[in-house]
PDB file of C-alpha atoms in Angstrom:
ATOM      1  CA  MET A   1      64.477  99.726   9.792  1.00  0.00           C
ATOM      2  CA  LEU A   2      64.555  98.094  12.969  1.00  0.00           C
ATOM      3  CA  GLU A   3      66.747  99.656  16.229  1.00  0.00           C
ATOM      4  CA  HIS A   4      69.860  98.357  17.241  1.00  0.00           C
ATOM      5  CA  GLY A   5      72.459  99.307  19.836  1.00  0.00           C
ATOM      6  CA  GLY A   6      75.157 101.184  17.681  1.00  0.00           C
ATOM      7  CA  ASN A   7      72.692 103.935  16.593  1.00  0.00           C
ATOM      8  CA  LEU A   8      75.143 106.899  18.407  1.00  0.00           C
ATOM      9  CA  GLN A   9      74.042 109.831  16.326  1.00  0.00           C
ATOM     10  CA  GLN A  10      70.606 109.681  16.714  1.00  0.00           C
ATOM     11  CA  ALA A  11      71.515 109.496  20.325  1.00  0.00           C
ATOM     12  CA  ALA A  12      73.600 112.433  19.908  1.00  0.00           C
ATOM     13  CA  HIS A  13      71.375 114.398  17.891  1.00  0.00           C
ATOM     14  CA  GLN A  14      68.778 114.098  20.555  1.00  0.00           C
ATOM     15  CA  TYR A  15      71.191 114.739  23.525  1.00  0.00           C
ATOM     16  CA  GLY A  16      72.849 117.787  21.982  1.00  0.00           C
ATOM     17  CA  ARG A  17      76.386 116.096  22.370  1.00  0.00           C
ATOM     18  CA  PRO A  18      79.319 115.205  20.494  1.00  0.00           C
ATOM     19  CA  LEU A  19      79.717 111.995  18.652  1.00  0.00           C
ATOM     20  CA  ALA A  20      83.559 112.213  20.526  1.00  0.00           C
ATOM     21  CA  ASP A  21      82.183 112.255  23.858  1.00  0.00           C
ATOM     22  CA  TRP A  22      79.858 109.226  24.315  1.00  0.00           C
ATOM     23  CA  LEU A  23      80.697 106.050  25.507  1.00  0.00           C
ATOM     24  CA  ASP A  24      78.900 103.616  23.563  1.00  0.00           C
ATOM     25  CA  LEU A  25      77.916 100.798  25.250  1.00  0.00           C
ATOM     26  CA  SER A  26      74.630  99.914  22.964  1.00  0.00           C
ATOM     27  CA  THR A  27      76.305  97.173  20.595  1.00  0.00           C
ATOM     28  CA  GLY A  28      78.098  94.703  22.868  1.00  0.00           C
ATOM     29  CA  ILE A  29      81.263  94.467  20.431  1.00  0.00           C
ATOM     30  CA  HIS A  30      84.416  94.030  22.509  1.00  0.00           C
ATOM     31  CA  PRO A  31      85.827  97.073  22.803  1.00  0.00           C
ATOM     32  CA  GLU A  32      89.401  96.560  22.808  1.00  0.00           C
ATOM     33  CA  HIS A  33      89.722  95.168  18.606  1.00  0.00           C
ATOM     34  CA  TYR A  34      91.548  92.753  17.042  1.00  0.00           C
ATOM     35  CA  PRO A  35      95.021  94.147  16.060  1.00  0.00           C
ATOM     36  CA  ILE A  36      94.408  96.020  12.687  1.00  0.00           C
ATOM     37  CA  PRO A  37      98.060  94.350  10.594  1.00  0.00           C
ATOM     38  CA  ALA A  38      99.399  96.664   7.970  1.00  0.00           C
ATOM     39  CA  LEU A  39      98.157  96.985   4.464  1.00  0.00           C
ATOM     40  CA  ALA A  40      99.257  96.774   1.054  1.00  0.00           C
ATOM     41  CA  GLY A  41      97.619  99.138  -1.224  1.00  0.00           C
ATOM     42  CA  SER A  42      97.098  96.385  -3.916  1.00  0.00           C
ATOM     43  CA  LEU A  43      94.258  95.190  -1.950  1.00  0.00           C
ATOM     44  CA  PHE A  44      92.578  98.161  -2.801  1.00  0.00           C
ATOM     45  CA  GLN A  45      92.853  98.637  -6.456  1.00  0.00           C
ATOM     46  CA  ARG A  46      92.075  94.861  -7.185  1.00  0.00           C
ATOM     47  CA  LEU A  47      88.624  93.185  -7.211  1.00  0.00           C
ATOM     48  CA  PRO A  48      88.004  91.192  -4.126  1.00  0.00           C
ATOM     49  CA  PRO A  49      89.665  87.257  -4.717  1.00  0.00           C
ATOM     50  CA  THR A  50      87.655  84.745  -4.187  1.00  0.00           C
ATOM     51  CA  PRO A  51      87.774  84.136  -0.386  1.00  0.00           C
ATOM     52  CA  ASP A  52      89.505  80.058  -0.452  1.00  0.00           C
ATOM     53  CA  ALA A  53      92.395  81.782   2.552  1.00  0.00           C
ATOM     54  CA  LEU A  54      89.169  83.710   4.459  1.00  0.00           C
ATOM     55  CA  HIS A  55      87.435  79.868   3.767  1.00  0.00           C
ATOM     56  CA  ALA A  56      90.457  77.907   5.289  1.00  0.00           C
ATOM     57  CA  ALA A  57      91.159  80.130   8.087  1.00  0.00           C
ATOM     58  CA  ALA A  58      87.385  79.955   9.519  1.00  0.00           C
ATOM     59  CA  ARG A  59      87.168  76.055   8.202  1.00  0.00           C
ATOM     60  CA  ALA A  60      90.047  75.880  10.687  1.00  0.00           C
ATOM     61  CA  TYR A  61      88.999  78.597  13.364  1.00  0.00           C
ATOM     62  CA  TYR A  62      85.424  76.316  13.746  1.00  0.00           C
ATOM     63  CA  GLY A  63      85.977  73.460  13.230  1.00  0.00           C
ATOM     64  CA  CYS A  64      83.744  72.817  10.198  1.00  0.00           C
ATOM     65  CA  GLN A  65      84.202  71.554   7.033  1.00  0.00           C
ATOM     66  CA  HIS A  66      81.492  73.460   5.413  1.00  0.00           C
ATOM     67  CA  LEU A  67      80.951  77.132   5.355  1.00  0.00           C
ATOM     68  CA  LEU A  68      80.020  80.834   2.912  1.00  0.00           C
ATOM     69  CA  ALA A  69      81.624  84.026   3.514  1.00  0.00           C
ATOM     70  CA  CYS A  70      79.342  86.582   3.465  1.00  0.00           C
ATOM     71  CA  ALA A  71      79.033  90.625   4.408  1.00  0.00           C
ATOM     72  CA  GLY A  72      78.480  90.026   7.979  1.00  0.00           C
ATOM     73  CA  SER A  73      76.098  87.205   9.474  1.00  0.00           C
ATOM     74  CA  GLN A  74      73.173  89.965   8.626  1.00  0.00           C
ATOM     75  CA  ALA A  75      73.490  89.205   5.450  1.00  0.00           C
ATOM     76  CA  ALA A  76      73.023  85.183   5.024  1.00  0.00           C
ATOM     77  CA  LEU A  77      70.277  85.809   7.769  1.00  0.00           C
ATOM     78  CA  GLN A  78      68.266  87.989   5.230  1.00  0.00           C
ATOM     79  CA  VAL A  79      68.739  85.520   2.122  1.00  0.00           C
ATOM     80  CA  LEU A  80      68.345  82.232   4.215  1.00  0.00           C
ATOM     81  CA  PRO A  81      64.323  82.575   4.167  1.00  0.00           C
ATOM     82  CA  SER A  82      64.011  82.841   0.473  1.00  0.00           C
ATOM     83  CA  LEU A  83      66.044  79.057   0.270  1.00  0.00           C
ATOM     84  CA  ARG A  84      62.396  77.702   1.677  1.00  0.00           C
ATOM     85  CA  ALA A  85      58.709  77.948   0.558  1.00  0.00           C
ATOM     86  CA  PRO A  86      56.362  79.766   3.103  1.00  0.00           C
ATOM     87  CA  CYS A  87      56.623  77.653   6.024  1.00  0.00           C
ATOM     88  CA  ARG A  88      55.858  78.142  10.036  1.00  0.00           C
ATOM     89  CA  VAL A  89      58.989  79.097  12.078  1.00  0.00           C
ATOM     90  CA  ALA A  90      58.923  79.923  15.864  1.00  0.00           C
ATOM     91  CA  MET A  91      61.689  81.754  17.683  1.00  0.00           C
ATOM     92  CA  PRO A  92      62.222  83.621  21.004  1.00  0.00           C
ATOM     93  CA  ARG A  93      59.797  86.315  21.824  1.00  0.00           C
ATOM     94  CA  THR A  94      63.195  88.460  22.994  1.00  0.00           C
ATOM     95  CA  MET A  95      65.782  88.220  20.632  1.00  0.00           C
ATOM     96  CA  TYR A  96      68.078  89.623  17.811  1.00  0.00           C
ATOM     97  CA  GLN A  97      65.038  91.444  16.105  1.00  0.00           C
ATOM     98  CA  GLU A  98      66.211  90.935  12.266  1.00  0.00           C
ATOM     99  CA  HIS A  99      65.261  87.692  11.886  1.00  0.00           C
ATOM    100  CA  ALA A 100      61.974  87.850  12.600  1.00  0.00           C
ATOM    101  CA  HIS A 101      61.848  90.572  10.065  1.00  0.00           C
ATOM    102  CA  ALA A 102      64.029  88.708   7.271  1.00  0.00           C
ATOM    103  CA  TRP A 103      61.242  85.802   8.053  1.00  0.00           C
ATOM    104  CA  GLN A 104      57.942  87.615   8.038  1.00  0.00           C
ATOM    105  CA  ARG A 105      59.287  90.003   4.690  1.00  0.00           C
ATOM    106  CA  ALA A 106      60.127  86.600   3.080  1.00  0.00           C
ATOM    107  CA  GLY A 107      56.372  85.195   3.210  1.00  0.00           C
ATOM    108  CA  HIS A 108      56.592  83.187   6.575  1.00  0.00           C
ATOM    109  CA  GLN A 109      54.682  82.541   9.911  1.00  0.00           C
ATOM    110  CA  VAL A 110      56.601  83.513  12.473  1.00  0.00           C
ATOM    111  CA  GLN A 111      55.457  82.469  16.216  1.00  0.00           C
ATOM    112  CA  PHE A 112      57.259  83.126  19.408  1.00  0.00           C
ATOM    113  CA  PHE A 113      57.993  81.627  22.533  1.00  0.00           C
ATOM    114  CA  ASP A 114      59.428  82.253  26.018  1.00  0.00           C
ATOM    115  CA  GLN A 115      62.702  80.904  25.802  1.00  0.00           C
ATOM    116  CA  MET A 116      62.058  77.436  24.991  1.00  0.00           C
ATOM    117  CA  PRO A 117      59.435  75.698  22.516  1.00  0.00           C
ATOM    118  CA  ASP A 118      57.448  73.310  23.944  1.00  0.00           C
ATOM    119  CA  ASP A 119      56.567  69.412  22.444  1.00  0.00           C
ATOM    120  CA  LEU A 120      53.755  70.815  20.599  1.00  0.00           C
ATOM    121  CA  LEU A 121      54.920  73.652  18.936  1.00  0.00           C
ATOM    122  CA  LEU A 122      57.888  71.629  17.700  1.00  0.00           C
ATOM    123  CA  GLN A 123      55.557  69.419  16.036  1.00  0.00           C
ATOM    124  CA  ASN A 124      53.850  72.085  14.307  1.00  0.00           C
ATOM    125  CA  ILE A 125      57.051  74.071  13.132  1.00  0.00           C
ATOM    126  CA  ASP A 126      59.437  73.686   9.911  1.00  0.00           C
ATOM    127  CA  VAL A 127      62.212  75.862  11.319  1.00  0.00           C
ATOM    128  CA  LEU A 128      63.391  77.077  14.630  1.00  0.00           C
ATOM    129  CA  LEU A 129      65.642  79.863  15.117  1.00  0.00           C
ATOM    130  CA  VAL A 130      67.487  80.289  18.030  1.00  0.00           C
ATOM    131  CA  CYS A 131      70.351  82.865  18.995  1.00  0.00           C
ATOM    132  CA  ASN A 132      72.791  80.482  21.375  1.00  0.00           C
ATOM    133  CA  PRO A 133      73.969  82.417  23.901  1.00  0.00           C
ATOM    134  CA  ASN A 134      70.709  84.527  23.149  1.00  0.00           C
ATOM    135  CA  ASN A 135      71.194  88.421  22.274  1.00  0.00           C
ATOM    136  CA  PRO A 136      69.943  89.863  24.659  1.00  0.00           C
ATOM    137  CA  THR A 137      69.134  88.109  27.428  1.00  0.00           C
ATOM    138  CA  GLY A 138      72.329  85.437  27.672  1.00  0.00           C
ATOM    139  CA  TYR A 139      70.674  82.680  27.519  1.00  0.00           C
ATOM    140  CA  LEU A 140      72.574  79.802  26.611  1.00  0.00           C
ATOM    141  CA  TYR A 141      70.745  76.552  25.269  1.00  0.00           C
ATOM    142  CA  PRO A 142      72.399  73.540  25.640  1.00  0.00           C
ATOM    143  CA  THR A 143      74.174  71.578  22.801  1.00  0.00           C
ATOM    144  CA  ASP A 144      72.376  68.367  23.699  1.00  0.00           C
ATOM    145  CA  THR A 145      68.985  69.530  23.565  1.00  0.00           C
ATOM    146  CA  LEU A 146      70.125  71.471  19.854  1.00  0.00           C
ATOM    147  CA  LEU A 147      70.848  68.879  18.491  1.00  0.00           C
ATOM    148  CA  ASP A 148      67.550  67.001  20.012  1.00  0.00           C
ATOM    149  CA  TRP A 149      65.533  69.575  18.236  1.00  0.00           C
ATOM    150  CA  HIS A 150      67.233  69.095  15.394  1.00  0.00           C
ATOM    151  CA  ALA A 151      66.761  65.518  14.843  1.00  0.00           C
ATOM    152  CA  GLN A 152      63.107  66.347  15.184  1.00  0.00           C
ATOM    153  CA  LEU A 153      62.866  68.949  13.061  1.00  0.00           C
ATOM    154  CA  THR A 154      65.362  66.780   9.708  1.00  0.00           C
ATOM    155  CA  VAL A 155      62.930  63.937  10.102  1.00  0.00           C
ATOM    156  CA  ARG A 156      60.119  65.971   8.086  1.00  0.00           C
ATOM    157  CA  GLY A 157      62.375  68.273   6.245  1.00  0.00           C
ATOM    158  CA  GLY A 158      62.869  71.103   8.898  1.00  0.00           C
ATOM    159  CA  TRP A 159      65.533  73.286   9.804  1.00  0.00           C
ATOM    160  CA  LEU A 160      67.478  74.168  12.734  1.00  0.00           C
ATOM    161  CA  VAL A 161      68.804  78.046  12.606  1.00  0.00           C
ATOM    162  CA  VAL A 162      71.338  78.914  15.657  1.00  0.00           C
ATOM    163  CA  ASP A 163      72.691  82.456  15.664  1.00  0.00           C
ATOM    164  CA  GLU A 164      75.882  81.835  17.148  1.00  0.00           C
ATOM    165  CA  ALA A 165      77.453  86.070  17.219  1.00  0.00           C
ATOM    166  CA  PHE A 166      78.501  85.516  20.748  1.00  0.00           C
ATOM    167  CA  MET A 167      80.134  82.360  20.945  1.00  0.00           C
ATOM    168  CA  ASP A 168      83.705  82.578  20.211  1.00  0.00           C
ATOM    169  CA  THR A 169      84.598  82.759  24.026  1.00  0.00           C
ATOM    170  CA  THR A 170      82.361  79.429  24.855  1.00  0.00           C
ATOM    171  CA  PRO A 171      83.939  77.466  21.862  1.00  0.00           C
ATOM    172  CA  GLN A 172      82.767  74.231  23.418  1.00  0.00           C
ATOM    173  CA  HIS A 173      79.030  75.330  23.471  1.00  0.00           C
ATOM    174  CA  SER A 174      78.777  75.414  19.639  1.00  0.00           C
ATOM    175  CA  LEU A 175      77.196  73.438  17.139  1.00  0.00           C
ATOM    176  CA  ALA A 176      79.884  74.335  14.194  1.00  0.00           C
ATOM    177  CA  SER A 177      81.486  70.769  14.355  1.00  0.00           C
ATOM    178  CA  HIS A 178      78.341  69.237  13.641  1.00  0.00           C
ATOM    179  CA  SER A 179      77.237  71.859  10.951  1.00  0.00           C
ATOM    180  CA  GLY A 180      77.236  69.886   7.007  1.00  0.00           C
ATOM    181  CA  GLN A 181      74.020  67.873   8.616  1.00  0.00           C
ATOM    182  CA  THR A 182      71.440  68.603   6.309  1.00  0.00           C
ATOM    183  CA  GLY A 183      68.778  70.744   8.217  1.00  0.00           C
ATOM    184  CA  LEU A 184      71.016  72.682  10.149  1.00  0.00           C
ATOM    185  CA  TRP A 185      72.643  75.982  10.010  1.00  0.00           C
ATOM    186  CA  VAL A 186      74.873  77.843  12.425  1.00  0.00           C
ATOM    187  CA  LEU A 187      75.591  81.584  11.705  1.00  0.00           C
ATOM    188  CA  ARG A 188      79.172  83.090  12.736  1.00  0.00           C
ATOM    189  CA  SER A 189      80.612  86.673  13.033  1.00  0.00           C
ATOM    190  CA  LEU A 190      83.696  88.352  13.064  1.00  0.00           C
ATOM    191  CA  GLY A 191      82.011  91.645  14.922  1.00  0.00           C
ATOM    192  CA  LYS A 192      81.868  90.704  18.324  1.00  0.00           C
ATOM    193  CA  PHE A 193      84.483  88.507  19.249  1.00  0.00           C
ATOM    194  CA  PHE A 194      87.401  90.121  17.403  1.00  0.00           C
ATOM    195  CA  GLY A 195      85.694  93.903  17.725  1.00  0.00           C
ATOM    196  CA  LEU A 196      85.450  94.072  13.739  1.00  0.00           C
ATOM    197  CA  ALA A 197      82.359  95.554  12.788  1.00  0.00           C
ATOM    198  CA  GLY A 198      83.389  97.457  10.097  1.00  0.00           C
ATOM    199  CA  LEU A 199      84.751  94.758   8.412  1.00  0.00           C
ATOM    200  CA  ARG A 200      80.870  93.048   7.212  1.00  0.00           C
ATOM    201  CA  VAL A 201      82.517  89.550   7.502  1.00  0.00           C
ATOM    202  CA  GLY A 202      80.330  86.665   8.759  1.00  0.00           C
ATOM    203  CA  PHE A 203      79.721  82.686   8.033  1.00  0.00           C
ATOM    204  CA  LEU A 204      77.135  81.041   7.536  1.00  0.00           C
ATOM    205  CA  LEU A 205      78.183  77.074   8.545  1.00  0.00           C
ATOM    206  CA  GLY A 206      75.530  74.662   6.622  1.00  0.00           C
ATOM    207  CA  GLU A 207      75.329  71.251   3.674  1.00  0.00           C
ATOM    208  CA  PRO A 208      77.454  72.215   1.070  1.00  0.00           C
ATOM    209  CA  GLN A 209      74.350  71.961  -2.041  1.00  0.00           C
ATOM    210  CA  ALA A 210      72.316  74.467   0.213  1.00  0.00           C
ATOM    211  CA  LEU A 211      75.498  77.021   0.486  1.00  0.00           C
ATOM    212  CA  ALA A 212      75.987  76.958  -3.172  1.00  0.00           C
ATOM    213  CA  GLN A 213      72.819  78.237  -3.343  1.00  0.00           C
ATOM    214  CA  LEU A 214      72.691  80.672  -1.345  1.00  0.00           C
ATOM    215  CA  GLU A 215      76.335  81.690  -3.039  1.00  0.00           C
ATOM    216  CA  SER A 216      74.667  82.020  -6.018  1.00  0.00           C
ATOM    217  CA  LEU A 217      71.799  84.542  -4.571  1.00  0.00           C
ATOM    218  CA  LEU A 218      74.443  86.966  -3.002  1.00  0.00           C
ATOM    219  CA  GLY A 219      76.560  86.854  -5.960  1.00  0.00           C
ATOM    220  CA  PRO A 220      80.035  87.659  -6.387  1.00  0.00           C
ATOM    221  CA  TRP A 221      82.741  90.185  -4.399  1.00  0.00           C
ATOM    222  CA  THR A 222      80.634  89.808  -1.226  1.00  0.00           C
ATOM    223  CA  ILE A 223      83.920  90.143   1.334  1.00  0.00           C
ATOM    224  CA  THR A 224      86.755  93.117   0.136  1.00  0.00           C
ATOM    225  CA  GLY A 225      90.314  92.478  -0.296  1.00  0.00           C
ATOM    226  CA  PRO A 226      91.166  94.282   2.738  1.00  0.00           C
ATOM    227  CA  SER A 227      88.615  92.240   4.989  1.00  0.00           C
ATOM    228  CA  GLN A 228      89.243  89.070   4.054  1.00  0.00           C
ATOM    229  CA  PHE A 229      93.094  89.954   4.483  1.00  0.00           C
ATOM    230  CA  ILE A 230      92.314  90.946   8.386  1.00  0.00           C
ATOM    231  CA  ALA A 231      90.105  88.528   8.547  1.00  0.00           C
ATOM    232  CA  SER A 232      92.087  86.025   7.756  1.00  0.00           C
ATOM    233  CA  GLN A 233      94.473  86.901  10.403  1.00  0.00           C
ATOM    234  CA  ALA A 234      92.431  87.456  13.254  1.00  0.00           C
ATOM    235  CA  LEU A 235      91.045  83.408  13.144  1.00  0.00           C
ATOM    236  CA  ALA A 236      94.505  82.321  12.493  1.00  0.00           C
ATOM    237  CA  ASP A 237      95.888  84.412  15.815  1.00  0.00           C
ATOM    238  CA  HIS A 238      95.802  81.725  18.501  1.00  0.00           C
ATOM    239  CA  HIS A 239      97.715  83.350  21.197  1.00  0.00           C
ATOM    240  CA  TRP A 240      95.676  86.878  20.647  1.00  0.00           C
ATOM    241  CA  GLN A 241      92.242  84.240  20.765  1.00  0.00           C
ATOM    242  CA  GLN A 242      93.218  82.671  24.018  1.00  0.00           C
ATOM    243  CA  GLN A 243      94.290  86.025  25.943  1.00  0.00           C
ATOM    244  CA  MET A 244      90.161  87.435  25.045  1.00  0.00           C
ATOM    245  CA  ARG A 245      88.633  84.179  26.284  1.00  0.00           C
ATOM    246  CA  GLU A 246      90.794  84.501  29.653  1.00  0.00           C
ATOM    247  CA  HIS A 247      90.126  88.387  30.253  1.00  0.00           C
ATOM    248  CA  LEU A 248      86.854  89.068  28.549  1.00  0.00           C
ATOM    249  CA  PRO A 249      84.668  87.090  31.686  1.00  0.00           C
ATOM    250  CA  ILE A 250      86.279  88.887  34.345  1.00  0.00           C
ATOM    251  CA  GLN A 251      85.606  92.207  32.715  1.00  0.00           C
ATOM    252  CA  SER A 252      81.744  91.174  32.334  1.00  0.00           C
ATOM    253  CA  ALA A 253      81.895  89.330  35.540  1.00  0.00           C
ATOM    254  CA  GLN A 254      83.562  93.346  36.934  1.00  0.00           C
ATOM    255  CA  LEU A 255      80.440  94.961  34.824  1.00  0.00           C
ATOM    256  CA  ALA A 256      77.776  92.805  36.713  1.00  0.00           C
ATOM    257  CA  GLN A 257      79.297  93.599  40.401  1.00  0.00           C
ATOM    258  CA  LEU A 258      79.259  97.742  39.214  1.00  0.00           C
ATOM    259  CA  LEU A 259      75.501  97.623  37.650  1.00  0.00           C
ATOM    260  CA  ASN A 260      74.478  95.652  40.846  1.00  0.00           C
ATOM    261  CA  GLN A 261      75.960  98.063  43.446  1.00  0.00           C
ATOM    262  CA  TYR A 262      73.434 100.630  41.623  1.00  0.00           C
ATOM    263  CA  GLY A 263      70.609  98.445  41.685  1.00  0.00           C
ATOM    264  CA  LEU A 264      70.486  97.125  38.275  1.00  0.00           C
ATOM    265  CA  THR A 265      70.993  93.903  38.917  1.00  0.00           C
ATOM    266  CA  PRO A 266      71.735  91.541  35.328  1.00  0.00           C
ATOM    267  CA  THR A 267      70.041  88.315  35.037  1.00  0.00           C
ATOM    268  CA  GLY A 268      71.906  87.283  32.005  1.00  0.00           C
ATOM    269  CA  GLY A 269      74.698  87.914  29.470  1.00  0.00           C
ATOM    270  CA  THR A 270      77.473  86.898  27.842  1.00  0.00           C
ATOM    271  CA  ASP A 271      81.305  87.665  27.931  1.00  0.00           C
ATOM    272  CA  LEU A 272      81.032  90.901  26.340  1.00  0.00           C
ATOM    273  CA  PHE A 273      77.493  92.062  27.438  1.00  0.00           C
ATOM    274  CA  GLN A 274      75.068  91.868  30.388  1.00  0.00           C
ATOM    275  CA  TYR A 275      71.563  92.120  30.601  1.00  0.00           C
ATOM    276  CA  VAL A 276      68.992  94.146  33.019  1.00  0.00           C
ATOM    277  CA  PRO A 277      65.662  94.041  33.359  1.00  0.00           C
ATOM    278  CA  HIS A 278      64.496  96.875  34.834  1.00  0.00           C
ATOM    279  CA  PRO A 279      60.896  98.713  35.245  1.00  0.00           C
ATOM    280  CA  ALA A 280      62.796 102.281  34.873  1.00  0.00           C
ATOM    281  CA  SER A 281      65.172 101.183  32.559  1.00  0.00           C
ATOM    282  CA  ARG A 282      64.031 103.979  30.119  1.00  0.00           C
ATOM    283  CA  ALA A 283      64.435 106.545  32.887  1.00  0.00           C
ATOM    284  CA  TRP A 284      67.828 104.596  33.069  1.00  0.00           C
ATOM    285  CA  GLN A 285      69.190 105.125  29.709  1.00  0.00           C
ATOM    286  CA  GLN A 286      67.734 108.632  29.611  1.00  0.00           C
ATOM    287  CA  ALA A 287      69.691 109.583  32.873  1.00  0.00           C
ATOM    288  CA  LEU A 288      72.971 107.902  31.589  1.00  0.00           C
ATOM    289  CA  ALA A 289      72.900 109.533  28.114  1.00  0.00           C
ATOM    290  CA  GLU A 290      72.977 112.465  29.574  1.00  0.00           C
ATOM    291  CA  GLN A 291      76.342 111.609  31.492  1.00  0.00           C
ATOM    292  CA  GLY A 292      77.358 110.764  27.792  1.00  0.00           C
ATOM    293  CA  VAL A 293      76.703 106.866  27.991  1.00  0.00           C
ATOM    294  CA  TRP A 294      74.911 105.496  25.539  1.00  0.00           C
ATOM    295  CA  THR A 295      72.770 102.090  26.543  1.00  0.00           C
ATOM    296  CA  ARG A 296      70.566  99.182  24.433  1.00  0.00           C
ATOM    297  CA  TYR A 297      67.347  99.976  25.787  1.00  0.00           C
ATOM    298  CA  PHE A 298      64.372  96.714  25.154  1.00  0.00           C
ATOM    299  CA  GLU A 299      61.168  97.741  25.128  1.00  0.00           C
ATOM    300  CA  ALA A 300      59.334  94.468  25.836  1.00  0.00           C
ATOM    301  CA  PRO A 301      60.345  93.575  28.701  1.00  0.00           C
ATOM    302  CA  ARG A 302      61.850  96.679  29.774  1.00  0.00           C
ATOM    303  CA  ALA A 303      65.567  96.422  30.088  1.00  0.00           C
ATOM    304  CA  LEU A 304      68.799  97.716  29.202  1.00  0.00           C
ATOM    305  CA  ARG A 305      72.111  95.875  28.325  1.00  0.00           C
ATOM    306  CA  PHE A 306      75.520  97.183  28.906  1.00  0.00           C
ATOM    307  CA  GLY A 307      78.190  96.685  26.680  1.00  0.00           C
ATOM    308  CA  LEU A 308      81.815  96.490  28.028  1.00  0.00           C
ATOM    309  CA  PRO A 309      83.584  99.397  28.468  1.00  0.00           C
ATOM    310  CA  PRO A 310      87.389 100.235  26.787  1.00  0.00           C
ATOM    311  CA  ALA A 311      89.871  99.814  30.123  1.00  0.00           C
ATOM    312  CA  HIS A 312      90.317 103.700  30.049  1.00  0.00           C
ATOM    313  CA  ASP A 313      86.633 104.194  30.983  1.00  0.00           C
ATOM    314  CA  TRP A 314      85.529 102.066  33.778  1.00  0.00           C
ATOM    315  CA  ALA A 315      85.360 105.347  36.307  1.00  0.00           C
ATOM    316  CA  ARG A 316      83.229 107.343  33.548  1.00  0.00           C
ATOM    317  CA  LEU A 317      80.641 104.702  33.783  1.00  0.00           C
ATOM    318  CA  GLN A 318      80.897 104.280  37.372  1.00  0.00           C
ATOM    319  CA  GLN A 319      80.365 107.908  37.722  1.00  0.00           C
ATOM    320  CA  ALA A 320      77.511 108.481  35.028  1.00  0.00           C
ATOM    321  CA  LEU A 321      75.863 105.254  37.040  1.00  0.00           C
ATOM    322  CA  LYS A 322      76.576 107.332  40.424  1.00  0.00           C
ATOM    323  CA  GLN A 323      74.895 110.413  38.639  1.00  0.00           C
ATOM    324  CA  ALA A 324      72.430 109.024  37.087  1.00  0.00           C
ATOM    325  CA  ALA A 325      71.146 107.061  40.211  1.00  0.00           C
ATOM    326  CA  LYS A 326      71.534 110.473  41.833  1.00  0.00           C
ATOM    327  CA  ALA A 327      68.862 112.116  39.528  1.00  0.00           C
ATOM    328  CA  LEU A 328      66.836 109.005  39.724  1.00  0.00           C
ATOM    329  CA  SER A 329      66.212 109.260  43.354  1.00  0.00           C
ATOM    330  CA  GLY A 330      65.903 112.953  43.365  1.00  0.00           C
TER     331      GLY A 330
END
């Protein structure tokens, strides 16, 4: 199993601090989740319905015609490599690691590039995969560049796969409206922006016949009835979405400013997290953990990712940063 943010039980055991006494900034999940509506008991008694209402809400939200609901985008990315015979796949070196793991496990040859693939690489691969914006660096690939890469790949039967897990605050940069074309896959998730990671609801946007193949591989009842109901409500709540698109960029800028005060200068991020390369990032993670603040550590390059704190925990984060800086300087 690869390491991820959210491994709070491990931190609680390692540092001897109860789970309830942590400020978890390790995931990049919205700390103020979409409000959970009242749920009828019948949703828990029946087998999940076919996700027609969920698909309709998602098509309207993403502005696309063809998609498939799955148990988080994680479920889709694990099965997607099985739709191709072993081939050559390229993706950024610093990125959500489950993608490389899934393609390698399916027998594909995976190679890495730093941020942008060069022309030679593009000419010699079958699948190009990027997170947009990238997790954890926050780098945003221009739409025209992605569409150009897709055009080059499709000429020889290749694919472009774009994981847009952190795209919701900037929908103008999404490839969702271009999905449905052969060789273009877009992954979306309700876990980050909506703060509903526990629902396990995600979507794969793609070409209809290929989506049907994937649906048969995933099998029936992939999304629970309660999850379908809550997700449909969240996707249709334009007022809440607009409020968050105005609010989250302000919070993220505030987080960047706070980190910078303690020599933790972000080099990138999204409206839900800040990415801080630092030679002493492991020491910083440990010093903050001693204060009950958990962050996501990256080994290569050495860096930390800080998610947004809840509204009532900004003072706690500032105090923890102050104490950690003092400990590290002493």
